[in-house]
Each structure stands twice: as structure tokens, then as C-alpha cells.
XYZ file of C-alpha atoms in Angstrom:
635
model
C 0.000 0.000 0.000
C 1.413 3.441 -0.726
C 1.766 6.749 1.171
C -1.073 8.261 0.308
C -3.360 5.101 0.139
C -1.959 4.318 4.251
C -2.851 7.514 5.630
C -6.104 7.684 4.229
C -6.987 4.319 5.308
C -5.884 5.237 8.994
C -8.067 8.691 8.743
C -11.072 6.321 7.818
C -10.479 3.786 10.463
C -10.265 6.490 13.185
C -13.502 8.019 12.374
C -15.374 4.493 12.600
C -13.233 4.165 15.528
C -14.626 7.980 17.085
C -18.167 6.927 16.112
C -17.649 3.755 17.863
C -16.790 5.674 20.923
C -19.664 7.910 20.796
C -22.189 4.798 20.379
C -20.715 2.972 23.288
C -21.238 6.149 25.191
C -25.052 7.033 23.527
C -25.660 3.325 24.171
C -24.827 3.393 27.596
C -26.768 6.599 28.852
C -29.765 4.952 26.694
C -29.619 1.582 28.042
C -28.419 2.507 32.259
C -30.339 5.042 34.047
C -28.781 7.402 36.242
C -28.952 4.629 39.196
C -27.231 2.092 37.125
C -24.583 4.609 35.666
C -24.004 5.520 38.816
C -23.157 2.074 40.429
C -20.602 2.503 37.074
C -19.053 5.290 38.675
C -19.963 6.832 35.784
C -22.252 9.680 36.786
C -22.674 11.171 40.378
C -25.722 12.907 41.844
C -27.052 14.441 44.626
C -23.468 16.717 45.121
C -23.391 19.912 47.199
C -21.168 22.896 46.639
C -18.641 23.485 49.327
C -16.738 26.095 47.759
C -15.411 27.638 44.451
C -11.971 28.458 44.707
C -9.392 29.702 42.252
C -6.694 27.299 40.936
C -3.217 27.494 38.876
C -3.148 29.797 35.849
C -7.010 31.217 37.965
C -9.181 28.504 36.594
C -12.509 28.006 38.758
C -11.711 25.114 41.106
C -15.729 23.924 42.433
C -15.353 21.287 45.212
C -18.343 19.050 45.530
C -19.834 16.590 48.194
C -22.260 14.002 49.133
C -22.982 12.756 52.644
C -22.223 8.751 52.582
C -25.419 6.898 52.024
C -23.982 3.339 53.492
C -22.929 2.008 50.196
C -20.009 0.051 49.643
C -18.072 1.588 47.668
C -16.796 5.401 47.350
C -19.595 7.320 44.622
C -16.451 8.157 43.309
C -14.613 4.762 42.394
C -14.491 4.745 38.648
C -13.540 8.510 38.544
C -9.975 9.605 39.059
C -7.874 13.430 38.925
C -7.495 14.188 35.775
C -10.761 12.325 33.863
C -12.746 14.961 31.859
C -16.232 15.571 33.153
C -19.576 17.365 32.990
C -20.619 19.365 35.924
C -24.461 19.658 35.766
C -25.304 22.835 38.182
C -29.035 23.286 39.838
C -31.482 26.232 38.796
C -30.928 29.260 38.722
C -27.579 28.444 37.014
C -26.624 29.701 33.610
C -25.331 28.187 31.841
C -26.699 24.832 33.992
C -23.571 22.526 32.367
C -19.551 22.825 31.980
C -17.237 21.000 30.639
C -14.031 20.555 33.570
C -11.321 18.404 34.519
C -11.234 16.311 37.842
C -8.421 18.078 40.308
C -8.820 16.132 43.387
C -10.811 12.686 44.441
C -11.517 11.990 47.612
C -13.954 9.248 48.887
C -16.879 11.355 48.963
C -15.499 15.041 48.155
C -14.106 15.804 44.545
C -12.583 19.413 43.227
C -13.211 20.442 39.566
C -11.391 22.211 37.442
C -13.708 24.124 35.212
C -12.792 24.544 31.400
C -14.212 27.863 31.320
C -13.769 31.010 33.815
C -17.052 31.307 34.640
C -17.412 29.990 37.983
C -20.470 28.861 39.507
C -21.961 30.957 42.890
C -21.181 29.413 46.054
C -24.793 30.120 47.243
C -26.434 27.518 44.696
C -28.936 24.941 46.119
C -29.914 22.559 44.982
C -28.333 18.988 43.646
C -25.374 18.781 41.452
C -24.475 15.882 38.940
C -21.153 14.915 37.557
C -20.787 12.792 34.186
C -17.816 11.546 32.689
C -16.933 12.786 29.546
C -15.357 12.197 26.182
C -13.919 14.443 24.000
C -13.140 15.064 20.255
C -10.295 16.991 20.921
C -7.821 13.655 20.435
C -9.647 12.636 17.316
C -9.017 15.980 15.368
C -5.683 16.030 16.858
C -4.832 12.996 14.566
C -6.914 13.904 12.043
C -4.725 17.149 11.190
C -1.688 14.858 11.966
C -2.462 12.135 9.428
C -2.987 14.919 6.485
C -0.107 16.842 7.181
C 2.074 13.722 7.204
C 0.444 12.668 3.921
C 0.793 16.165 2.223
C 4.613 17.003 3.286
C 7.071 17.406 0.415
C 11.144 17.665 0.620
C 11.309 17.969 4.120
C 12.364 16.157 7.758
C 8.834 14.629 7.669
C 9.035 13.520 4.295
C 11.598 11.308 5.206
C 10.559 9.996 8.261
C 7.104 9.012 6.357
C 9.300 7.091 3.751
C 11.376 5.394 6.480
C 8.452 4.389 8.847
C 6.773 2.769 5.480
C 9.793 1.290 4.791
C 10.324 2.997 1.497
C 13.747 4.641 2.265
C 16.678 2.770 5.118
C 17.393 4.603 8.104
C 20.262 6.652 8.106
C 22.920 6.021 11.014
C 26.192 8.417 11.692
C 29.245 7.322 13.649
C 29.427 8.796 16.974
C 31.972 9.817 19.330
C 32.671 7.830 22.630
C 29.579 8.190 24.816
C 29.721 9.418 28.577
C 27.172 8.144 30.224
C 25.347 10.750 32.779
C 23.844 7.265 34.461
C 26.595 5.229 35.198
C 24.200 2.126 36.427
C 23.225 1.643 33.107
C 24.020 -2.344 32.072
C 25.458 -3.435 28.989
C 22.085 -3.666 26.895
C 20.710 -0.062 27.975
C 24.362 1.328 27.137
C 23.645 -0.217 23.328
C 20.312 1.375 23.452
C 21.758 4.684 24.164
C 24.469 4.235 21.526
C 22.183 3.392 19.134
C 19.970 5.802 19.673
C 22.637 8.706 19.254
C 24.124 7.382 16.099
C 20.104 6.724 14.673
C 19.744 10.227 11.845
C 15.821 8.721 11.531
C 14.674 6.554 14.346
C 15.374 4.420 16.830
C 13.260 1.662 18.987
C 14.006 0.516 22.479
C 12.197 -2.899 23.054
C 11.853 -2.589 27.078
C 9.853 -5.740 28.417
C 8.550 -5.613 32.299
C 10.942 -4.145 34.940
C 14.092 -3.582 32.112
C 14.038 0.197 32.406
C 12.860 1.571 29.412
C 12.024 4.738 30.798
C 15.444 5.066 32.418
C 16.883 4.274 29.223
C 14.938 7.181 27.733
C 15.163 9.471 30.037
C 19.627 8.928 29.097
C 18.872 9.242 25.109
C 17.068 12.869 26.308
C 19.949 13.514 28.505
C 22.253 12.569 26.223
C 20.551 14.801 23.074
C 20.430 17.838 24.702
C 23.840 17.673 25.869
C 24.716 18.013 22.049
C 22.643 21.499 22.207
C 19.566 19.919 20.666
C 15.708 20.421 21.941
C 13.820 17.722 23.017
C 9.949 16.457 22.998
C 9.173 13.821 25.330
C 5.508 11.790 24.705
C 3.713 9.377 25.812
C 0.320 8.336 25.426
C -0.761 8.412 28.855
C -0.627 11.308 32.226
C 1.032 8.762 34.567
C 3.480 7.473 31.762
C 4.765 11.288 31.282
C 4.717 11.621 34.765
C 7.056 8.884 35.367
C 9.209 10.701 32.771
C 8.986 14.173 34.118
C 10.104 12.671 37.600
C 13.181 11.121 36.760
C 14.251 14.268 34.401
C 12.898 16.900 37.181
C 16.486 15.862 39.310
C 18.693 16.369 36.441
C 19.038 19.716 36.271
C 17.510 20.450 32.871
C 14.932 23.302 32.355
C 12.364 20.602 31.438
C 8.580 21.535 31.420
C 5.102 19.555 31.691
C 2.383 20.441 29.432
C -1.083 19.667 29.777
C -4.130 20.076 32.552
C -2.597 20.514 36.250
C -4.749 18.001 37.459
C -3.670 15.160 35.185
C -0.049 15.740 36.892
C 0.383 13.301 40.113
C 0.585 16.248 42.818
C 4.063 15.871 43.918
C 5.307 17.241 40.146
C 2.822 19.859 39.868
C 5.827 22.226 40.332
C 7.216 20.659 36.555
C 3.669 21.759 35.306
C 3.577 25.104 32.801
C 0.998 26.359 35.102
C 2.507 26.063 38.222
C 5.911 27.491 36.250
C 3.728 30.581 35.033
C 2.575 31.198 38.934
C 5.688 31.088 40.049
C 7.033 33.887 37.193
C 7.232 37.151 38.810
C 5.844 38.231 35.915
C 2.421 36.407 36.295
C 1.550 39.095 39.517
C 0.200 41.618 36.850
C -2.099 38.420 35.363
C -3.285 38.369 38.976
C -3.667 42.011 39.463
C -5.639 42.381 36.227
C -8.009 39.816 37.056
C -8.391 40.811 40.189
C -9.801 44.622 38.970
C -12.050 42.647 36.447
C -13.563 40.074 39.088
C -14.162 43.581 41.443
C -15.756 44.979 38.062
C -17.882 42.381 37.424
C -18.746 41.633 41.548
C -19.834 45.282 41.191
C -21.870 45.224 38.579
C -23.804 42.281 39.585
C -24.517 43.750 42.964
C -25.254 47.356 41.852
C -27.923 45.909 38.552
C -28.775 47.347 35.465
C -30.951 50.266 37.219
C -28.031 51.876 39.322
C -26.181 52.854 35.648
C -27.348 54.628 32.428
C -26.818 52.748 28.900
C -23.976 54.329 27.989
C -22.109 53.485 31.577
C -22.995 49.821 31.357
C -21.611 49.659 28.150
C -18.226 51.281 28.886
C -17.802 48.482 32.322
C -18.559 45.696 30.031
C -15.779 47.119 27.551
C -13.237 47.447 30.363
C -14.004 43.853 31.895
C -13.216 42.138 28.191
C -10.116 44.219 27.941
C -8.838 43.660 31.639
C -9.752 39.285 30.592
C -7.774 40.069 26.678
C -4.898 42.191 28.551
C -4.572 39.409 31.396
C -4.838 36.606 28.613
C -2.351 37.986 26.176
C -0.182 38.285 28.795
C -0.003 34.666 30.358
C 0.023 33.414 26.361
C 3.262 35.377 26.036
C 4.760 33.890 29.957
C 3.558 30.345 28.644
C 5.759 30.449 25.276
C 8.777 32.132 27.239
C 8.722 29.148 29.773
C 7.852 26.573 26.735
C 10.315 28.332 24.119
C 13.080 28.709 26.774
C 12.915 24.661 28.514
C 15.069 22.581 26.714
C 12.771 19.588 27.429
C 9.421 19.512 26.432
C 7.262 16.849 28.074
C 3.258 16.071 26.916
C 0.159 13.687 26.428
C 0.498 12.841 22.312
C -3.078 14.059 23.122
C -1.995 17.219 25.169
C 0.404 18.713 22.787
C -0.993 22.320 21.831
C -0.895 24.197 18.424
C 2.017 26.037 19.340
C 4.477 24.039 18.055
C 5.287 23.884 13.755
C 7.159 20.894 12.035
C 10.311 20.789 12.787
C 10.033 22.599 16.503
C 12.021 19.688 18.304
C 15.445 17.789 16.973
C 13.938 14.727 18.932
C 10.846 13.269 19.822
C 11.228 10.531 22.918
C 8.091 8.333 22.528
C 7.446 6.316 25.850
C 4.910 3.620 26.081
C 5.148 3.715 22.106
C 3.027 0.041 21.997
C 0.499 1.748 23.503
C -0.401 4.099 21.198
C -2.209 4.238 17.490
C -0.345 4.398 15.040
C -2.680 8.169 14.044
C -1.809 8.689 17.700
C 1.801 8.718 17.884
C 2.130 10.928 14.343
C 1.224 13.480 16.751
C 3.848 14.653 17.945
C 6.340 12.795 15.152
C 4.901 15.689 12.787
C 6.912 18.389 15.121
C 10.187 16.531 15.048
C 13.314 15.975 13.126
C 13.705 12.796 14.753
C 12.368 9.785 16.727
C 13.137 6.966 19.467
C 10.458 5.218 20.120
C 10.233 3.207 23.448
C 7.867 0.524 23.778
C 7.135 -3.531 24.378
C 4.936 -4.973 21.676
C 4.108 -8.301 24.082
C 2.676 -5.930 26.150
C -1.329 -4.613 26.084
C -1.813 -2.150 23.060
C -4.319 0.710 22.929
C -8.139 -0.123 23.480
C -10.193 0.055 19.855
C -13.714 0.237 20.375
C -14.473 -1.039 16.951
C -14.314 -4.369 15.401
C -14.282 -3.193 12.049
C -11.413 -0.546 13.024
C -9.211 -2.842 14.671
C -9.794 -5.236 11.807
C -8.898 -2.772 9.545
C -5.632 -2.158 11.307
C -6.009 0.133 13.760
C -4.802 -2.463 16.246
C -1.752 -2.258 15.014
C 0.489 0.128 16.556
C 3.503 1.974 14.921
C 5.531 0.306 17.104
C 4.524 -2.904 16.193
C 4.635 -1.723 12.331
C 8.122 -0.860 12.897
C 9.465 -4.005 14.510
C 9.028 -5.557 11.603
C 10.247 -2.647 8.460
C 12.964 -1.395 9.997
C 16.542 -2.820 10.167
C 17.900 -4.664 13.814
C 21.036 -2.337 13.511
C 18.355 0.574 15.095
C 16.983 -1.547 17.793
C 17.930 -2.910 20.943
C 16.273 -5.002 23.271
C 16.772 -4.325 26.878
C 17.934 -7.926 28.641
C 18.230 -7.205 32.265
C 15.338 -6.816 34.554
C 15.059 -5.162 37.648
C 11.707 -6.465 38.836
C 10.644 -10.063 39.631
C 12.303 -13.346 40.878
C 14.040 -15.587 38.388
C 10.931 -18.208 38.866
C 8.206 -15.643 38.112
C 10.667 -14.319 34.913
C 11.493 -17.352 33.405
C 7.869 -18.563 32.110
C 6.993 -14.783 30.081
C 10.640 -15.029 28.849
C 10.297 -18.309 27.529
C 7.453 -17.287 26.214
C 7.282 -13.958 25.257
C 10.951 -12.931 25.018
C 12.582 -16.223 23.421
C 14.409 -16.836 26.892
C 16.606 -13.912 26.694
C 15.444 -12.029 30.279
C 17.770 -11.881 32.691
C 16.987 -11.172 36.343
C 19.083 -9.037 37.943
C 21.200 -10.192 41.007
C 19.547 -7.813 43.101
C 15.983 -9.525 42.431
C 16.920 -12.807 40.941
C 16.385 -14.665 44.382
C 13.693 -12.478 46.502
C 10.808 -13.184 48.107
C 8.097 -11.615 50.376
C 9.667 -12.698 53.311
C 12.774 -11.088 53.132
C 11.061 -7.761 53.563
C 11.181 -6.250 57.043
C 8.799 -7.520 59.534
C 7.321 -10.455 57.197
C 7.145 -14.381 58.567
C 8.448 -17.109 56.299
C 5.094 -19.453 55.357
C 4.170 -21.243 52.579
C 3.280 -18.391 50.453
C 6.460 -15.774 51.409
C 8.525 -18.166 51.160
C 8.126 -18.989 47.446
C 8.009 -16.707 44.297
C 5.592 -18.698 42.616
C 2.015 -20.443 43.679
C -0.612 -21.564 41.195
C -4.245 -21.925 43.493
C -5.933 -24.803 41.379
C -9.755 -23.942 41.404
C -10.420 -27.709 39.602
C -13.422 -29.590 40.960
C -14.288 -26.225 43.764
C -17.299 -25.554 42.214
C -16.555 -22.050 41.616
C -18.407 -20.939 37.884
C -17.834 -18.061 36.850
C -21.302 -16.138 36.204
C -22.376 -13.083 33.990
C -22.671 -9.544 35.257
C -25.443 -7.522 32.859
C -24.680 -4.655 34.425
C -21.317 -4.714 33.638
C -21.086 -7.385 30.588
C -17.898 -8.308 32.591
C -17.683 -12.110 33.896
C -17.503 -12.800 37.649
C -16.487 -15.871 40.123
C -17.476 -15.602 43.529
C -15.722 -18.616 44.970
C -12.665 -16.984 43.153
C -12.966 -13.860 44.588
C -13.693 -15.348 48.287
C -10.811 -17.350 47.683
C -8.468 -14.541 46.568
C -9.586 -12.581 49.843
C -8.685 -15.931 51.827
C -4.939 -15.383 50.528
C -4.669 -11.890 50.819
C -5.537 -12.081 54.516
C -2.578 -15.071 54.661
C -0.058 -12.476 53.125
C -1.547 -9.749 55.576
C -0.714 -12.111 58.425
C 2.282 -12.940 57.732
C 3.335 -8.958 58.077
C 3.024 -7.677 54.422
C 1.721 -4.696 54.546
C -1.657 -3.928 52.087
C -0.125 -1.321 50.061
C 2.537 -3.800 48.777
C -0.075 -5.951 47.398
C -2.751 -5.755 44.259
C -5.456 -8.308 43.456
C -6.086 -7.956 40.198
C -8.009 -9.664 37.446
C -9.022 -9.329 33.607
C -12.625 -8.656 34.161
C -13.838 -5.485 35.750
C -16.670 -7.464 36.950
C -14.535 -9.254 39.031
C -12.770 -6.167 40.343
C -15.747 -4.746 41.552
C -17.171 -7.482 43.482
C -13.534 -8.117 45.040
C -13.630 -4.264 46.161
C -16.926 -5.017 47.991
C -15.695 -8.014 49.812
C -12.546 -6.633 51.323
C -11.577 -3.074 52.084
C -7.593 -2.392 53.649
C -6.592 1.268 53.441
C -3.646 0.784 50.725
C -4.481 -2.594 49.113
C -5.303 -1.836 45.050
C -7.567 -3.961 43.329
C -8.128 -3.835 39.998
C -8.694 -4.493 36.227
C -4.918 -5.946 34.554
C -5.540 -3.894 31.901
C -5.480 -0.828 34.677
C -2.044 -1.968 36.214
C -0.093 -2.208 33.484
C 3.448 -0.094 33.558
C 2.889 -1.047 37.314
C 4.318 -3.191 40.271
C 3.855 -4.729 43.576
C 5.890 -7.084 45.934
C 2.646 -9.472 46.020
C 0.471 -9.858 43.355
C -3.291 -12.159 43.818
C -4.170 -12.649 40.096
C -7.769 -14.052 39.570
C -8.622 -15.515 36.551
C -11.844 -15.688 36.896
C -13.069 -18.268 33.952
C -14.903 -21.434 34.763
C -17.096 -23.828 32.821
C -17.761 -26.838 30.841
C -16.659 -25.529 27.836
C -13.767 -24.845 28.440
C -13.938 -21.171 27.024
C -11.659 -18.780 28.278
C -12.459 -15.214 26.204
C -10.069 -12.622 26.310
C -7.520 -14.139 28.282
C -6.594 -15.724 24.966
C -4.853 -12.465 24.127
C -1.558 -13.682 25.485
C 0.099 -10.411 26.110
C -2.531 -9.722 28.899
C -1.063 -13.092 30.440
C 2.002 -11.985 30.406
C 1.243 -8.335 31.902
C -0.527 -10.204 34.625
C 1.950 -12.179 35.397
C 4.904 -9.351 35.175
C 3.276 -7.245 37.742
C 4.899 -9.082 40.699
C 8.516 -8.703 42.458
C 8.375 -11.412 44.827
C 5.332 -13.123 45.335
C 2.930 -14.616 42.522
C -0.003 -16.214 43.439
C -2.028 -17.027 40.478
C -5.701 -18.575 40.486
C -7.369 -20.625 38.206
C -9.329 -23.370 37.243
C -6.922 -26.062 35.144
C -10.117 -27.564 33.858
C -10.967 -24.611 32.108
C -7.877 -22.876 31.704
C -5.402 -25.666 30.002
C -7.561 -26.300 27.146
C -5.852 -23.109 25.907
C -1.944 -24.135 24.962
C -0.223 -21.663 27.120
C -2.259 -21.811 29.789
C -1.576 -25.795 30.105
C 2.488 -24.715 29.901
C 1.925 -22.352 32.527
C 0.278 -25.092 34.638
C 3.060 -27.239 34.177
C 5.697 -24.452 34.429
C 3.956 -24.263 38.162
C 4.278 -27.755 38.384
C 7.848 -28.069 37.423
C 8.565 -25.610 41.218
C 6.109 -27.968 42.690
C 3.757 -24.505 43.483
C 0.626 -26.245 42.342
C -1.570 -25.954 45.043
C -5.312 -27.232 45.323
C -7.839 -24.449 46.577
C -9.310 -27.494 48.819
C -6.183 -26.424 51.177
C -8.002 -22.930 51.851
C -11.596 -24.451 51.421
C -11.313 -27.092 54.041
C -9.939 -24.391 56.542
């Protein structure tokens, strides 16, 4: 397929993908009422004002309540800082509905972060409602991407288009000795770096579980602007940049965080633009001018229409718009001072602003590249002059909402595209892991990674109880336990609600171990249950509740870890059907989220009818950690 042909098959695919998206959405608000979205976590009512605020960069901060009503979980639970929502406000509001950001989450308190700047009286009674959102923003964002890629001519994005189709080789320059900044770096991350440096066009850093692809990145930026060049660092999601942003925010380089406040964790706010443009001396006069208009416009709301003639009212109204222009204009020009003068540029693919031109950064760093579409990542690629790209293609790619796009190819990421068209002399796969014990490594290696992981001395033998104040048993003492489910009883049943699967006994049992672990002195925040079906997740969080303990979807954990990891499978029945947990990279993210301890339930009846899973079984077997569940039952 040529150039042309590619691109416009990828802007067709994402707009069946965006109206995919906006039927799931439609079809849920049609088919759950507001009780049933709500046990979603998708939509909150009955929320009080407690104050309106004024945040970073004076955007209208509106924190909300809601007295606890006994239920089981928090009304927030599926909502977290930085998800887009719709604050609906009570009458006499106008307008009744904006479009804001979630700042903070509590259990039953959340802040928003309203879009626009005008904020909502503190005085309004009456019951407010909170929606989650999505947005078009992302979709027109690669939209523009995709034709600009297709239409440039004899120019830096030219040729990356003709590499990354695999019409023209990579170019590669020799390089002079490298000194490393990290000196920790191993043998395989050193090659990354090197190759990186010497890549003209691209470069790809395959980084699977715990090898430090990140810190490998974060070396190649290091390392780039050293040689006076200005870097763009991407990723597809906030926590992935975050990670980023906190291992660059100790180096010393003027380095600075695009995007919404709230989608930065709050310990690297201070990295964010806004924060950066409070903190200019500058920014007072912003303050000062908005100050005068808010006392304009709190004086002409208490004084009315009667208390001035025509031509009075007129000339306020005029002043107020130019105080908001003068005090807009003027944070614009603080924002590209801080942006043009940082010599690291960190963003969402999503989050990157209009500012920027082709050719506006000598290097784009793409983290979490298998995670993105492939219209996704030629976001930011359309700004740069060149591009190492970060990623592990046995790992979970991006969700596609629709069949027919995925079919069509939407599934597959650039990253994965790439593995295959470009030559092995620009990639590098990272060998030493950092992460888990040799016995819960060895099985996605052999697997996934051809046997070539290598655990780390530092984590090749260690288990949970090695850790301060934790008992040796039968389940700290060993890296690796496989709970057989066989013969329990324990079917897995259908949620409606959530068209998720659930297993009861499963989940009962997983609470069973957890409890074990707890008892033998880990402590809950250094352990996640998770499974593959939200379903699951959700009945789990009602059955056990430990201030620290995460539980949740595999799909939500990945680019995450834990000492102890409870994995629930969940699938049981005669057929032996076992759904998505076919996909095997999802195995092996489950199974890669644990550092010491591994406990892993499943039914073998069901499970081993699928190849891998029977390998796994008898991978357990080989370490003699199968275990029947009729050890926990009968106790």
C-alpha cells in the first residue's frame, strides 16, 4: 500500500473508531439510568457545593460533596484526577452545564477544574451531577496529523514518512565515545543509548517488564540535549509522562510539563507550565488584572442594570473584556517564554498544543510507544526531526472500540509496524530486569521474550519474606504459587450490568490469601489483586476493604508493580472457554506485575484447554507450586 493510500486508510479507520466511541457512550446513557450509571461510577448525583476556589493559571476550582449513604463503595470509584467531566449545576444556574477536569478525588469530596472562567456561585442549592466525559479533541488532533504527514514534500517529515513505510533505510552516523550521565546503566541499555545517538531517523528501544525503558529514555534525552539539541518527550498516557517528568525533574535540565494541572500526580505539579507561570514574577500583573475585572464584574452584579445609564454599562462591560484580553495575552506570552526557553518539552500525544510547527524539536522521545495508534503517535512525530520510540509490543496495546477498526488495522500500533520494516542495527532489546524473581521471569521469557530475560542479582532470588517484619510461610517463602480452582465448584457467572464475567468462589478465595499475606506482616499497600474482568474487580472491592491494598482491572495496572500480586482468573465452565484471556500479552502483563510473590488462580479444567495456559500449569508444576484451593476451602 502506498503513502497516500496508508494515511487515508488510517483517517477512515479512526472516524469508525470515534463513532464507535460515541455509540458505546449514547448506548450506555440509553440503556443505564442514572442509578445504574451511577453504580458505574460513571455519573454522580445528589453533590453539594462546598466552595469555588481559584486554581493554577485562575481557573474556577468547584469542590463538591455528598454525605455517605452506606454504600459500599466510594460514589467516586471509577472517577480519578485528571478524567474529563460534565458538571451539571441546579437552577438558577446559567449556563446549567460545563465541561471541567477532575483536580482532586476523595472518597466522597471531589474538586473540579472548570474549562471555562465562569465559575459557579457558592450560594447555589440545589443537587449537582457529575458525568464523565469524552472528548473530540484527540480525534481531530490525529486527524490534522495524518494529512499533514500525507501532504509534506522535501522535508524532515518527508523522510521519516518514507522510512516508517519502509520505502527509504534509516540513516545512522558514527558517533563519538559516549559518557554516560547514568553510570548504572548495564550493557544492553548502554547499546540502546548508543544506538539511539548514532540513529539520523529513528530508533526503537524494546523494554519488556521491569528492564528500564524509561530510564533508558530518560539517558537518550539527557544525552541529546547535551549536544545542544531540543527535546519532545511523549507518551500516550498522564502517569506514563509523569514517570518521565520525575526522573528528568532531578537532572538539572529546564524541562517543562504540558497539559491540565490536574492530570499531573501532585508531587510534580511544580514541573507543570501552570505552576511554572505562577511562580514567574511576571504572572503578579495576570493576577492584578483579574483581580480589577472580578471587582468589576462583583460590582456590577450587585449594583444591577438600574443603578447605571446605557452608555455606563456599556463602557464596564468594555473594560471587563479588555482587563480578561490584557490578562490573557499576557499569560500566552509567559507560557511560550517558559515553553520556548525549557530545553525539554514533556506532553500527552493528546496534550500537545498548536504552538508548536514541524520541525520545533530535533527529537521526539516516545514512551509507552506500543500503547499508542499508530494516528496517535504521528502526533507529535509531525513536530520533530527525529524519533526513538520506546515501547514492548508483548505488552497490552491501545483499546479500539471497533471491530471493524481494529480489523482494519487500527490495532496495530507503529511500534509494532516498525518491529518488523525497519533494520535490527536501530533496535535494541533491553535484557536485564530489575523487577521479579528468576521463577516468576522465566515462564513470560520463555514465552514472550525467546528466553533472553535476565533477572538481575539484586531480584533474581527475593521473596516476600525477606522484607522487614514479614514471617516465612508457605506463600512468602516462594516466588511462585498456582491456586488450582479444579473440581471447587466455583463458575464463573455473567454480570449484565457490567457485561464483565464474575467468580465468587474466586474472589472469596483470593480474599482468603490476601488475609494469609496480611498475616504474615506484608503490609496492604505492597499488594494488588487484580483480574481481567472489571466485573470481578468490583465485586472483590466489595468483599474486602484495607486502606492501601489496590484492586483492579490488569488492563489498569499495566506499567505497574507490587511485591505481592493475587491474580484471579476468573473463567470457569464446561466448555472450556476462556475469552479474552486468549490475548496472550494480557497473560504476560498479569503475570509481570509481581517482584516477589505470585499467586495465580485458576481453574486447570478450564484454563489448560488453551496451549499456554496448560504450559503455565506445568511451568507451576515443574517448582512444585501447584496448590489445590481445597487447602483454603477445608480451613
Amino acid at each position: 500500500m502506498g503513502g497516500k493510500e496508508h494515511f487515508e486508510r488510517l483517517q477512515a479507520l479512526i472516524d469508525v473508531e470515534r463513532e464507535a466511541e460515541k455509540e458505546e457512550n449514547l448506548r450506555e446513557l440509553r440503556r443505564f439510568p442514572v442509578a445504574q450509571r451511577e453504580a458505574l461510577g460513571k455519573t454522580v448525583t445528589g453533590l453539594t457545593i462546598d466552595g469555588v476556589e481559584t486554581g493554577l493559571g485562575g481557573m474556577p476550582l468547584v469542590v463538591l460533596s455528598r454525605a455517605p449513604k452506606g454504600e459500599e463503595l466510594s460514589p467516586f470509584h471509577a472517577m480519578n484526577a485528571g478524567d474529563n467531566v460534565l458538571l451539571t449545576l441546579p437552577p438558577p444556574a446559567e449556563p446549567r452545564a460545563h465541561e471541567g477536569t477532575l483536580y482532586k478525588v476523595d472518597e466522597y469530596r471531589v474538586t473540579v477544574a472548570l474549562n471555562d472562567a465562569a465559575a459557579p456561585s457558592e450560594s447555589l442549592r440545589g443537587a449537582c451531577q457529575i458525568d464523565l466525559l469524552g472528548s473530540d479533541a484527540t480525534y481531530r488532533r490525529m486527524r490534522k496529523a495524518l494529512i499533514t504527514v500525507a501532504e509534506s514534500k522535501r522535508s524532515r517529515l518527508s523522510t521519516l514518512r518514507e522510512v516508517f513505510l519502509g520505502e527509504t533505510p534509516p540513516e545512522r552516523s558514527k558517533i563519538k565515545p559516549v559518557k554516560f550521565f547514568n553510570e548504572g546503566l548495564n550493557e544492553f541499555q548502554q547499546e540502546a543509548v548508543k544506538r539511539a545517538l548514532a540513529a539520523d531517523d529513528v530508533a526503537l528501544v524494546h523494554g519488556p517488564p521491569g528492564t528500564g525503558k524509561t530510564t533508558v529514555l530518560v539517558e537518550i534525552v539527557r544525552q541529546h540535549v547535551s549536544r545542544g539539541e531540543r527535546v519532545l518527550a511523549t507518551a500516550p498516557s498522564n502517569i506514563a509522562v509523569d514517570n518521565i517528568l520525575e526522573k528528568l525533574l532531578g537532572t538539572g535540565l529546564r524541562v517543562v510539563r504540558l497539559g491540565h494541572p490536574a492530570r499531573t500526580l501532585e508531587a510534580l505539579r511544580h514541573g507543570n507550565l501552570a505552576a511554572q507561570m505562577e511562580a514567574d514574577p511576571v504572572y503578579e500583573q495576570v493576577r492584578e488584572l483579574d483581580a480589577w475585572r472580578e471587582r468589576l464584574v462583583h460590582r456590577k452584579s450587585r449594583h444591577g442594570r438600574a443603578q447605571l445609564g446605557y452608555d455606563e454599562r456599556q463602557a464596564r462591560e468594555r473594560e471587563i473584556a479588555r482587563l480578561w484580553r490584557e490578562a490573557r495575552d499576557l499569560e500566552f506570552e509567559i507560557q511560550r517564554r517558559i515553553v520556548n526557553s525549557a530545553s525539554v518539552v514533556l506532553a500527552t500525544h493528546a496534550g500537545l498544543s498548536k504552538r508548536f510547527v514541524k520541525g520545533s524539536f530535533d527529537l521526539v522521545a516516545m514512551d509507552e510507544a506500543s500503547q499508542a495508534t499508530e494516528p496517535l503517535s504521528w502526533v507529535p512525530l509531525t513536530i520533530a526531526k527525529k524519533a526513538v520510540f520506546a515501547g514492548d509490543a508483548n505488552q497490552l496495546p491501545p483499546t479500539i472500540y471497533s471491530k471493524e477498526a481494529a480489523a482494519g488495522g487500527l490495532a496495530v500500533t507503529l511500534f509494532d509496524r516498525l518491529k518488523d520494516v525497519l533494520p535490527q542495527t536501530v533496535q535494541t532489546l533491553l535484557r536485564v530486569q530489575y523487577r521479579m524473581h528468576g521463577d516468576i521471569m522465566r515462564f513470560p521469557s520463555d514465552r514472550f521474550y525467546e528466553g533472553k530475560l535476565i533477572a538481575h542479582d539484586s531480584v533474581a532470588e527475593h521473596v516476600a519474606a525477606e522484607l522487614p517484619g514479614v514471617a516465612a510461610d508457605a506463600l512468602t517463602s516462594e516466588p511462585l504459587t498456582y491456586v488450582d480452582t479444579a473440581g471447587a465448584g466455583f463458575d464463573e457467572a455473567w454480570n449484565e450490568l457490567l457485561e464483565s464475567r464474575e467468580n465468587k468462589g474466586e474472589a472469596e478465595l483470593a480474599v482468603k490469601l490476601l488475609y494469609e499475606l496480611l498475616g504474615a506482616g506484608l503490609r496492604a499497600k505492597d499488594v494488588a489483586i487484580l483480574t481481567p474482568y472489571v466485573a470481578q474487580a468490583k465485586l472483590l472491592k466489595t468483599m474486602v476493604r484495607e486502606p492501601g491494598l489496590e484492586i483492579g482491572s490488569v488492563d489498569g495496572f499495566q506499567g505497574r508493580e507490587k511485591e505481592a500480586v493475587i491474580l484471579s482468573l476468573v473463567r470457569s465452565n464446561e466448555a472450556g472457554s476462556i475469552g479474552f484471556l486468549s490475548d496472550m500479552r494480557r497473560l504476560n502483563v498479569a503475570i509481570t506485575r509481581a517482584r516477589r510473590c505470585l499467586i495465580v488462580i485458576g481453574d486447570s479444567a478450564t484454563i489448560t484447554r488453551h496451549d499456554v495456559y496448560r504450559k503455565f500449569v506445568e511451568y507451576a508444576d515443574s517448582l512444585d507450586a501447584h496448590r489445590s484451593s481445597y487447602e483454603w476451602i477445608a480451613g
